[in-house]
Coordinates of C-alpha atoms in Angstrom, one line a residue:
M1 CA -4.6 -27.3 77.3
E2 CA -5.1 -26.4 73.6
K3 CA -8.5 -25.2 72.9
F4 CA -10.0 -26.6 69.7
P5 CA -12.4 -24.4 67.7
T6 CA -15.9 -25.2 68.4
K7 CA -18.5 -25.8 65.8
E8 CA -19.7 -22.3 66.2
D9 CA -16.1 -20.9 65.7
F10 CA -15.7 -22.8 62.5
A11 CA -19.0 -21.5 61.2
A12 CA -17.9 -17.9 62.0
L13 CA -14.6 -18.3 60.3
L14 CA -16.3 -19.8 57.2
E15 CA -18.7 -17.0 57.1
E16 CA -15.9 -14.4 57.4
S17 CA -14.0 -16.1 54.6
F18 CA -17.1 -16.2 52.4
N19 CA -17.8 -12.5 53.0
T20 CA -14.2 -11.6 52.2
S21 CA -14.1 -13.5 49.0
T22 CA -17.4 -12.2 47.9
L23 CA -16.3 -8.6 48.5
A24 CA -13.0 -9.2 46.7
E25 CA -14.3 -10.8 43.6
G26 CA -15.0 -8.4 40.7
S27 CA -12.8 -5.6 42.2
V28 CA -9.2 -4.4 42.0
V29 CA -7.0 -5.7 44.8
E30 CA -3.4 -5.2 45.8
G31 CA -1.0 -8.2 45.5
R32 CA 2.6 -9.0 45.8
V33 CA 4.9 -10.7 43.2
V34 CA 6.2 -13.8 44.9
A35 CA 7.8 -15.4 41.9
I36 CA 8.4 -15.1 38.1
E37 CA 8.2 -18.3 36.2
K38 CA 9.0 -18.1 32.5
D39 CA 6.4 -15.6 31.0
M40 CA 4.2 -15.6 34.1
A41 CA 4.2 -13.7 37.3
V42 CA 2.9 -15.4 40.5
I43 CA 1.1 -13.0 42.7
D44 CA -0.2 -13.4 46.2
V45 CA -3.5 -11.5 46.6
G46 CA -3.7 -12.2 50.3
L47 CA -6.5 -14.7 50.3
K48 CA -4.4 -17.7 51.1
T49 CA -4.0 -18.4 47.4
E50 CA -2.0 -17.2 44.5
G51 CA -2.8 -16.2 41.0
R52 CA -0.8 -16.1 37.7
V53 CA -0.6 -13.1 35.3
P54 CA 1.2 -13.1 31.9
L55 CA 4.2 -10.8 32.0
R56 CA 3.0 -9.0 28.8
E57 CA 0.2 -7.5 30.9
F58 CA 2.8 -5.6 32.9
G59 CA 4.2 -3.7 29.9
L60 CA 2.5 -1.1 27.8
H61 CA 2.3 -1.6 24.1
G62 CA 5.7 -1.3 22.6
R63 CA 7.5 -1.5 25.9
E64 CA 9.2 -4.3 27.7
P65 CA 7.6 -5.2 31.1
S66 CA 9.6 -4.1 34.2
I67 CA 8.5 -6.2 37.2
K68 CA 10.4 -8.2 39.8
V69 CA 9.8 -10.3 42.8
G70 CA 8.6 -8.3 45.8
D71 CA 6.9 -5.6 43.7
K72 CA 3.4 -4.7 44.8
V73 CA 0.9 -4.5 42.0
E74 CA -2.8 -4.0 41.6
V75 CA -4.8 -6.7 39.8
Y76 CA -8.4 -7.4 39.0
L77 CA -9.8 -10.4 41.0
E78 CA -12.3 -12.2 38.8
R79 CA -12.7 -15.4 40.9
V80 CA -11.2 -16.6 44.2
E81 CA -10.4 -20.1 42.9
N82 CA -10.4 -21.8 39.6
A83 CA -10.2 -25.5 38.9
L84 CA -6.5 -25.6 39.8
G85 CA -7.2 -23.9 43.1
E86 CA -5.7 -20.6 42.0
A87 CA -7.2 -17.1 42.0
V88 CA -8.2 -15.8 38.6
I89 CA -6.6 -12.4 38.3
S90 CA -5.8 -9.9 35.6
R91 CA -3.4 -7.0 35.4
D92 CA -5.0 -5.7 32.2
K93 CA -8.4 -5.4 33.7
A94 CA -7.1 -3.7 36.7
R95 CA -5.3 -1.2 34.6
R96 CA -8.4 -0.8 32.5
E97 CA -10.6 -0.1 35.5
E98 CA -8.1 2.4 36.9
S99 CA -7.6 4.0 33.5
W100 CA -11.3 4.5 32.8
E101 CA -11.7 6.5 36.0
K102 CA -8.8 8.7 35.1
L103 CA -10.0 9.1 31.5
E104 CA -13.5 10.1 32.5
K105 CA -12.0 12.9 34.7
A106 CA -9.8 14.0 31.8
F107 CA -12.7 13.9 29.4
E108 CA -14.9 16.1 31.7
A109 CA -12.0 18.5 32.2
G110 CA -11.1 18.6 28.5
E111 CA -7.5 17.6 29.3
K112 CA -5.2 15.7 27.0
V113 CA -4.3 12.1 27.7
E114 CA -1.2 10.1 26.8
G115 CA -1.5 7.0 24.7
V116 CA 0.3 4.7 22.2
I117 CA -0.9 3.7 18.8
F118 CA -0.4 -0.1 18.7
N119 CA -2.5 -1.6 15.9
S120 CA -4.3 -0.8 12.6
V121 CA -8.0 -1.7 12.2
K122 CA -10.7 -0.9 9.6
G123 CA -11.1 2.8 9.4
G124 CA -8.4 3.8 11.8
F125 CA -6.1 2.6 14.6
T126 CA -6.3 1.3 18.2
V127 CA -4.6 3.3 20.9
D128 CA -3.6 2.1 24.4
L129 CA -4.5 4.7 27.0
D130 CA -2.7 3.1 29.9
G131 CA -4.8 0.0 29.8
A132 CA -8.0 1.3 28.1
V133 CA -8.2 0.7 24.4
A134 CA -9.5 3.6 22.3
F135 CA -10.3 4.0 18.6
L136 CA -8.4 6.6 16.5
P137 CA -10.2 7.3 13.2
R138 CA -7.9 7.7 10.2
S139 CA -9.1 11.3 9.6
Q140 CA -8.0 12.2 13.1
V141 CA -4.4 11.0 12.8
D142 CA -2.9 14.3 11.4
I143 CA -3.9 17.6 10.0
R144 CA -3.2 16.3 6.5
P145 CA -3.6 12.7 5.2
V146 CA -0.6 10.6 6.3
R147 CA 0.5 7.8 3.9
D148 CA 2.8 6.0 6.3
V149 CA 1.8 5.7 10.0
G150 CA 4.7 3.5 10.9
P151 CA 6.8 6.2 12.6
L152 CA 3.8 7.1 14.8
M153 CA 3.3 3.5 16.1
N154 CA 4.3 2.5 19.6
T155 CA 5.4 6.0 20.5
P156 CA 3.8 7.7 23.6
Q157 CA 2.0 10.9 22.5
P158 CA -0.9 13.1 23.5
F159 CA -4.4 12.6 22.4
Q160 CA -7.8 14.4 22.9
I161 CA -10.8 12.3 23.9
L162 CA -13.7 13.0 21.6
K163 CA -16.2 10.5 22.9
M164 CA -16.6 8.0 25.8
D165 CA -19.2 5.3 26.5
R166 CA -18.2 3.2 29.5
R167 CA -21.3 0.9 29.2
R168 CA -20.3 -0.1 25.7
G169 CA -16.6 0.3 26.4
N170 CA -16.1 2.8 23.5
I171 CA -13.5 5.6 23.5
V172 CA -12.8 7.8 20.5
V173 CA -9.7 9.9 20.5
S174 CA -8.0 12.4 18.1
R175 CA -4.4 13.3 17.5
R176 CA -5.3 15.9 14.9
T177 CA -7.0 18.1 17.5
V178 CA -3.9 18.2 19.6
L179 CA -1.8 19.1 16.6
E180 CA -4.1 21.8 15.4
E181 CA -4.1 23.4 18.9
T182 CA -0.3 23.3 19.1
R183 CA 0.0 24.5 15.5
A184 CA -2.4 27.4 16.2
E185 CA -0.2 28.5 19.1
Q186 CA 2.9 28.1 17.0
R187 CA 1.3 29.9 14.1
S188 CA 0.3 32.9 16.2
E189 CA 3.8 33.2 17.6
L190 CA 5.5 32.8 14.2
V191 CA 3.2 35.2 12.5
Q192 CA 4.0 37.8 15.1
S193 CA 7.7 37.4 14.3
L194 CA 7.3 37.8 10.5
E195 CA 7.2 41.0 8.6
E196 CA 6.1 41.9 5.1
G197 CA 9.0 42.3 2.8
Q198 CA 11.1 39.8 4.8
V199 CA 13.1 37.2 2.8
I200 CA 13.2 33.7 4.3
E201 CA 13.7 30.1 3.3
G202 CA 10.9 27.5 3.3
V203 CA 10.2 24.0 2.1
V204 CA 7.6 23.2 -0.5
K205 CA 5.0 21.0 1.2
N206 CA 2.2 20.7 -1.3
I207 CA 1.6 21.8 -4.9
T208 CA -1.8 22.6 -6.5
D209 CA -2.9 24.0 -9.8
Y210 CA -2.9 27.5 -8.5
G211 CA 0.3 27.5 -6.6
A212 CA 2.4 25.9 -3.8
F213 CA 2.3 25.8 0.0
V214 CA 5.6 26.5 1.6
D215 CA 6.4 25.5 5.2
L216 CA 8.1 28.5 6.9
G217 CA 8.9 26.5 10.1
G218 CA 5.6 25.8 11.6
I219 CA 3.3 27.9 9.4
D220 CA 2.5 27.6 5.7
G221 CA 2.4 30.4 3.2
L222 CA 0.9 30.3 -0.3
L223 CA 3.1 30.9 -3.2
H224 CA 0.7 31.7 -6.0
V225 CA 1.6 30.5 -9.5
T226 CA 1.7 34.1 -10.8
D227 CA 4.3 35.0 -8.2
I228 CA 6.7 32.1 -8.9
A229 CA 8.4 33.8 -11.9
W230 CA 8.0 36.9 -14.1
R231 CA 7.5 34.6 -17.1
R232 CA 4.3 32.7 -17.8
I233 CA 4.0 29.4 -15.9
N234 CA 1.1 27.1 -16.7
H235 CA 1.6 24.8 -13.7
P236 CA 3.8 25.2 -10.6
T237 CA 5.4 21.8 -11.2
E238 CA 7.3 23.3 -14.1
V239 CA 9.5 25.0 -11.5
L240 CA 8.9 23.5 -8.1
S241 CA 8.8 20.0 -6.5
V242 CA 7.6 18.8 -3.1
G243 CA 10.4 18.9 -0.6
Q244 CA 12.4 21.6 -2.4
T245 CA 13.9 24.4 -0.4
V246 CA 13.1 27.8 -1.8
R247 CA 13.9 31.5 -0.9
V248 CA 10.8 33.6 -0.8
R249 CA 9.7 37.1 0.0
I250 CA 6.7 37.7 2.3
I251 CA 4.3 39.8 0.2
K252 CA 1.4 40.1 2.6
I253 CA 0.4 38.9 6.1
N254 CA -3.2 38.8 7.2
H255 CA -3.0 38.7 11.0
E256 CA -6.7 38.0 11.4
T257 CA -6.8 34.8 9.2
Q258 CA -3.0 34.2 9.7
R259 CA -2.6 33.8 6.0
I260 CA 0.7 34.6 4.4
S261 CA 1.2 35.4 0.7
L262 CA 4.7 34.6 -0.7
G263 CA 6.6 35.5 -3.9
M264 CA 9.7 34.2 -5.6
K265 CA 9.8 36.5 -8.6
Q266 CA 10.0 39.5 -6.3
L267 CA 13.6 38.5 -5.5
E268 CA 14.5 39.2 -9.2
A269 CA 14.5 42.5 -11.1
D270 CA 11.2 43.5 -12.8
P271 CA 11.7 42.9 -16.5
W272 CA 9.0 45.5 -17.2
E273 CA 11.1 48.4 -16.0
G274 CA 12.2 50.5 -19.0
V275 CA 10.1 48.3 -21.3
E276 CA 9.2 51.3 -23.6
A277 CA 12.8 51.9 -24.4
K278 CA 13.5 48.2 -25.0
Y279 CA 10.5 47.7 -27.3
P280 CA 9.8 50.9 -29.3
I281 CA 6.7 51.0 -31.4
G282 CA 7.3 49.8 -35.0
A283 CA 10.3 47.7 -34.1
R284 CA 10.4 44.0 -35.0
F285 CA 11.4 41.2 -32.6
K286 CA 11.4 37.4 -32.5
G287 CA 9.4 35.7 -29.8
R288 CA 7.9 32.3 -28.8
V289 CA 4.2 31.6 -28.7
T290 CA 3.3 30.6 -25.1
N291 CA -0.5 30.5 -25.1
I292 CA -3.3 30.6 -27.7
T293 CA -6.8 31.9 -26.9
D294 CA -9.9 32.6 -28.9
Y295 CA -9.0 36.3 -29.1
G296 CA -5.3 35.9 -30.0
A297 CA -1.9 34.5 -29.1
F298 CA 0.6 35.5 -26.3
V299 CA 4.2 35.8 -27.4
E300 CA 7.1 35.8 -24.9
L301 CA 9.7 38.4 -26.0
E302 CA 11.9 37.7 -23.0
P303 CA 11.5 35.8 -19.7
G304 CA 8.7 37.7 -17.9
V305 CA 7.6 40.0 -20.8
E306 CA 4.8 38.8 -23.0
G307 CA 2.8 40.6 -25.7
L308 CA -0.5 39.8 -27.2
I309 CA -1.1 39.4 -31.0
H310 CA -4.8 40.1 -31.3
V311 CA -6.7 37.9 -33.8
S312 CA -7.2 41.0 -36.0
E313 CA -3.4 41.5 -36.3
M314 CA -2.6 37.9 -37.2
S315 CA -3.3 37.8 -40.9
W316 CA -4.1 40.3 -43.7
T317 CA -6.7 38.1 -45.3
K318 CA -7.9 35.5 -42.7
K319 CA -10.4 37.5 -40.7
N320 CA -12.6 34.8 -39.1
V321 CA -10.1 32.1 -38.4
H322 CA -9.1 30.8 -34.9
P323 CA -5.6 31.9 -33.9
G324 CA -4.6 28.2 -33.4
K325 CA -4.9 27.7 -37.2
I326 CA -2.4 30.4 -37.9
V327 CA 0.3 29.8 -35.1
S328 CA 1.0 27.0 -32.7
T329 CA 2.3 26.9 -29.1
S330 CA 6.1 27.1 -28.8
Q331 CA 6.4 28.3 -32.4
E332 CA 9.0 31.1 -32.9
V333 CA 7.5 34.1 -34.8
E334 CA 8.6 37.6 -35.9
V335 CA 6.3 40.3 -34.6
A336 CA 6.1 44.1 -34.7
V337 CA 5.4 46.3 -31.6
L338 CA 2.1 48.2 -32.1
E339 CA 1.6 49.6 -28.6
V340 CA 3.3 49.5 -25.1
D341 CA 1.5 50.2 -21.8
P342 CA 4.0 49.8 -18.9
V343 CA 1.4 50.6 -16.3
K344 CA -1.0 47.9 -17.3
R345 CA 2.0 45.7 -18.4
R346 CA 0.6 45.2 -21.8
I347 CA 2.3 45.0 -25.2
S348 CA 0.3 44.8 -28.4
L349 CA 2.0 43.0 -31.2
G350 CA 1.3 42.4 -34.8
L351 CA 2.1 39.4 -36.9
K352 CA 0.8 40.5 -40.2
Q353 CA 2.9 43.7 -40.1
C354 CA 5.9 41.5 -40.6
L355 CA 4.4 40.0 -43.8
P356 CA 3.9 41.7 -47.2
N357 CA 0.6 43.6 -47.5
P358 CA -1.2 41.6 -50.2
W359 CA -3.1 44.7 -51.3
E360 CA 0.1 46.6 -51.8
S361 CA 1.6 43.7 -53.7
F362 CA -1.5 43.4 -55.8
A363 CA -1.4 47.1 -56.6
E364 CA 2.2 46.8 -57.7
R365 CA 1.5 43.7 -59.9
F366 CA -1.8 44.8 -61.3
P367 CA -2.2 48.6 -61.8
V368 CA -5.5 50.2 -62.7
G369 CA -6.5 49.0 -66.2
S370 CA -4.9 45.5 -65.8
I371 CA -6.9 42.4 -66.7
V372 CA -7.2 39.8 -64.0
E373 CA -8.9 36.4 -63.7
G374 CA -10.4 34.7 -60.7
E375 CA -13.2 32.5 -59.3
V376 CA -16.6 33.8 -58.3
K377 CA -16.5 33.4 -54.5
N378 CA -19.8 35.0 -53.6
K379 CA -22.9 36.8 -55.0
T380 CA -24.5 39.6 -53.0
E381 CA -27.3 42.2 -53.6
F382 CA -24.7 44.7 -54.7
G383 CA -22.3 42.7 -56.8
L384 CA -19.9 39.8 -57.3
F385 CA -16.8 38.9 -55.1
I386 CA -13.9 37.4 -57.1
G387 CA -10.9 35.6 -55.6
L388 CA -7.6 37.0 -56.9
E389 CA -3.9 36.2 -56.6
G390 CA -2.4 36.8 -53.1
D391 CA -5.5 35.5 -51.3
V392 CA -7.4 38.7 -51.8
D393 CA -10.9 39.4 -53.1
G394 CA -12.1 42.0 -55.6
M395 CA -15.7 43.2 -56.1
V396 CA -17.6 43.8 -59.3
H397 CA -20.4 46.3 -58.6
L398 CA -23.8 45.7 -60.2
S399 CA -23.3 48.8 -62.3
D400 CA -20.0 47.4 -63.7
L401 CA -21.5 44.2 -65.1
D402 CA -23.0 45.5 -68.4
W403 CA -23.2 48.8 -70.2
N404 CA -26.8 48.5 -71.3
R405 CA -28.6 46.0 -69.1
P406 CA -29.5 46.3 -65.4
G407 CA -26.9 44.7 -63.1
E408 CA -29.7 42.9 -61.1
Q409 CA -30.5 41.1 -64.3
V410 CA -26.9 40.4 -65.5
I411 CA -25.7 39.0 -62.1
E412 CA -28.1 36.0 -62.4
E413 CA -25.9 34.8 -65.3
F414 CA -23.0 34.2 -62.8
N415 CA -22.6 31.3 -60.4
R416 CA -20.2 30.5 -57.6
G417 CA -17.1 28.7 -58.9
D418 CA -17.3 30.4 -62.3
I419 CA -13.9 31.6 -63.6
V420 CA -14.3 35.2 -65.0
K421 CA -12.1 37.9 -66.3
A422 CA -12.3 41.5 -65.1
Q423 CA -10.5 44.8 -65.3
V424 CA -8.9 46.5 -62.3
L425 CA -10.7 49.8 -61.7
D426 CA -9.3 50.9 -58.3
V427 CA -7.2 49.5 -55.4
D428 CA -7.6 51.1 -52.0
V429 CA -4.8 49.7 -49.8
E430 CA -5.9 51.4 -46.6
K431 CA -9.5 50.1 -46.8
E432 CA -8.3 46.8 -48.3
R433 CA -10.7 47.1 -51.3
I434 CA -10.2 46.2 -54.9
S435 CA -12.8 47.4 -57.4
L436 CA -13.2 45.4 -60.6
G437 CA -15.3 45.8 -63.7
I438 CA -16.5 43.2 -66.3
K439 CA -18.3 45.5 -68.7
Q440 CA -15.1 47.5 -69.2
L441 CA -13.6 44.4 -71.0
G442 CA -15.8 45.2 -74.1
G443 CA -14.6 48.8 -74.3
D444 CA -16.3 52.1 -73.4
P445 CA -19.2 52.8 -75.8
F446 CA -19.2 56.4 -74.8
A447 CA -15.5 56.8 -75.7
T448 CA -16.1 55.0 -79.0
A449 CA -19.1 57.1 -79.8
A450 CA -17.4 60.3 -78.9
E451 CA -14.5 59.5 -81.2
G452 CA -16.4 58.0 -84.1
A453 CA -19.5 60.2 -84.3
D454 CA -17.9 63.3 -82.9
L455 CA -20.4 63.5 -80.1
R456 CA -20.2 66.5 -77.7
K457 CA -22.4 68.9 -75.9
N458 CA -24.5 71.1 -78.3
A459 CA -23.9 68.7 -81.2
V460 CA -26.9 68.0 -83.5
V461 CA -27.7 64.3 -83.9
T462 CA -30.3 62.2 -85.6
C463 CA -32.2 59.9 -83.3
E464 CA -34.4 56.9 -84.0
V465 CA -37.5 56.5 -81.8
L466 CA -37.4 53.2 -79.9
D467 CA -40.5 53.6 -77.7
V468 CA -43.2 56.1 -77.0
K469 CA -44.2 56.6 -73.4
E470 CA -46.6 58.9 -71.6
G471 CA -43.7 61.1 -70.2
G472 CA -41.6 61.1 -73.3
I473 CA -39.8 58.9 -75.9
D474 CA -36.9 56.5 -75.8
V475 CA -34.5 57.2 -78.6
K476 CA -31.2 55.8 -80.0
I477 CA -28.5 58.1 -81.5
V478 CA -28.1 56.9 -85.1
G479 CA -24.7 55.4 -85.8
T480 CA -24.0 54.6 -82.1
D481 CA -25.2 52.2 -79.4
L482 CA -26.1 55.1 -77.1
T483 CA -29.7 55.6 -76.0
A484 CA -31.4 58.5 -74.3
F485 CA -34.8 59.6 -73.0
I486 CA -36.4 62.8 -74.3
R487 CA -38.9 64.1 -71.8
R488 CA -42.3 65.6 -72.8
S489 CA -41.1 69.1 -72.1
D490 CA -38.1 68.6 -74.5
L491 CA -40.2 67.3 -77.4
A492 CA -40.9 70.8 -78.9
R493 CA -40.5 74.5 -78.4
D494 CA -44.3 75.1 -78.5
R495 CA -46.3 73.6 -75.7
S496 CA -49.0 72.5 -78.0
E497 CA -46.5 70.3 -79.8
Q498 CA -45.1 68.6 -76.7
R499 CA -47.1 65.5 -77.3
P500 CA -45.4 62.0 -77.3
E501 CA -48.2 60.6 -79.5
R502 CA -46.9 62.7 -82.4
F503 CA -44.1 60.2 -82.7
A504 CA -44.0 56.5 -83.6
R505 CA -41.4 53.8 -83.4
G506 CA -38.9 54.0 -86.2
D507 CA -39.3 57.7 -86.7
K508 CA -36.2 59.7 -87.3
V509 CA -35.9 63.1 -85.5
D510 CA -33.1 65.6 -85.1
A511 CA -32.2 66.8 -81.6
R512 CA -29.4 68.6 -79.8
I513 CA -27.1 67.1 -77.2
T514 CA -27.6 69.0 -73.9
Q515 CA -25.4 66.7 -71.7
F516 CA -22.5 64.3 -72.5
D517 CA -20.9 63.0 -69.3
R518 CA -18.1 60.5 -70.2
K519 CA -17.3 59.8 -66.6
N520 CA -20.8 58.8 -65.6
H521 CA -21.7 57.6 -69.1
K522 CA -24.8 59.8 -69.4
V523 CA -26.2 61.5 -72.5
S524 CA -29.2 63.8 -72.8
V525 CA -30.8 65.1 -76.0
S526 CA -33.6 67.7 -76.6
I527 CA -35.7 68.6 -79.7
K528 CA -36.7 71.8 -78.0
A529 CA -33.1 72.9 -77.5
L530 CA -32.4 72.3 -81.2
E531 CA -35.5 74.4 -82.3
I532 CA -34.4 77.3 -80.0
A533 CA -30.9 77.2 -81.3
E534 CA -32.0 77.2 -85.0
E535 CA -34.3 80.2 -84.2
K536 CA -31.5 82.2 -82.8
E537 CA -29.3 81.4 -85.8
A538 CA -32.0 82.5 -88.3
V539 CA -32.6 85.7 -86.5
A540 CA -28.9 86.4 -86.5
Q541 CA -28.5 85.7 -90.3
Y542 CA -31.7 87.1 -91.9
G543 CA -32.8 90.0 -89.8
S544 CA -33.1 91.7 -86.5
T545 CA -35.9 93.1 -84.4
D546 CA -34.6 96.6 -85.3
S547 CA -35.2 96.1 -89.1
G548 CA -39.0 95.9 -88.6
A549 CA -39.2 92.4 -90.1
S550 CA -41.4 90.0 -88.2
L551 CA -40.2 86.7 -86.8
G552 CA -42.4 84.9 -89.4
D553 CA -40.8 86.8 -92.3
I554 CA -37.3 85.9 -91.0
L555 CA -38.1 82.3 -90.5
G556 CA -39.8 82.2 -93.9
A557 CA -36.8 83.6 -95.6
A558 CA -34.5 81.2 -93.8
L559 CA -36.8 78.3 -94.8
S560 CA -36.8 79.4 -98.4
K561 CA -33.1 79.6 -98.5
A562 CA -32.8 76.2 -96.9
Q563 CA -35.2 74.7 -99.5
A564 CA -33.3 76.4 -102.3
Q565 CA -30.0 75.0 -101.1
S566 CA -31.6 71.6 -100.8
S567 CA -32.9 71.8 -104.4
E568 CA -29.5 72.8 -105.7
T569 CA -27.9 69.9 -103.9
K570 CA -30.4 67.5 -105.4
N571 CA -29.9 68.9 -108.9
D572 CA -26.2 68.5 -108.6

């Protein structure tokens, strides 16, 4: 006889069912795929009911789901029954719960995890870590900024967990950290295999103002702009481009920092070898201006060999002008070699040496004594500067402005811009100086006086008193424009007569020339010297100290004779 469950049995079964469902809800349970209907999988979770899960939840991002009837899978049980009488289950949540536990263990151990980049969001990307979704900041995608992330999408690859917060459901991962670690290992191995002086091929990865980074197969080396070619290169892009394959020589390896210095020019012959023989001092060559600075211009004589034209060697006459106003970049110029230093790799060049020296040209065209004309360029405390032909200046010293008046007074009569004439007095080519004179245009009064009045040293002249001073008198030699000053001590032989007040303006006195310097235009006269000379002459003619005649007698006789001759002359 079949036994029907009692009321107590029914209550126990209900309680057991209730407890089972309570325990199962909110946890991961194992189920079996009983059917696949379109895009849904029907799963029996063992609670006398079935649940449905979209097939897409069984495939990782970027992969097709691989599931069939009979497969056992773990799902997350949210509720036992919904309005349709089915269990609400989720494969995604089950995987997420399972993944979180694995990720936490990997994070604590510092291990890498595998994931797939499946979407782009603000500031970065989302990564599927076998069910758990993590955030990948854009700065953590690669060692260098990546423009196109397309090739990295939907591809399984390792990541490093930087941060986890299960309560908020946040995970931050980095792909860059993994690459740097791998790259460091590869760099260390590669650096050990390289040697200084080795020639290898590489690919230009990046170009900067100071050089280019070349990928040597896992490690980058720096090709500095000065090591690209022997000739001057202003920017690496003149020779290189990103992606270009180049042959380079390893110049230096720093094993501590793992930095490698590369060179391309070292694969070619050094153009500075034998440079002294190729460019002898004094020889002239043509070159191209490559760079202009405040202190001069660089000229390329051949690829890799440059010389400097210092600003002082650019022009004969333009001394304070910027080199850029004399030459221009890329201009072809003729230069002379002034100095060669192969050790310092320097060649000094001259531009003006290939041009006519304007002072030599001036000296040829205008010898000393020539009359020139020019504009007053400047007035200084020591003279006038006059612009002349050939872009040169000549100077008129204060002493060469006027024969009689002080130069400080005469220079005030000249102004900038005045056109004046002058005589060439001297041309010093080495010192680049031209001496001019304005007073010389009116003739030399000393030369005129010497010829017309027969002036010479010891000659007796008649002077007219111009001014009486305490120390002597100013006089003018009659018949000339020459003036002189007779000092007190030269006014008479006797000391008692050496008094300037004995004379008055307009008086005529005889004196003897004691100095006549044509070169320095200086004349000196003395009354005392004349009296002494006349005394000596009288003694010689009218007596001697041996005859017993006194000096007074001799001078008296001489005076009587002179008066007698004078009377005869008047009577005649």
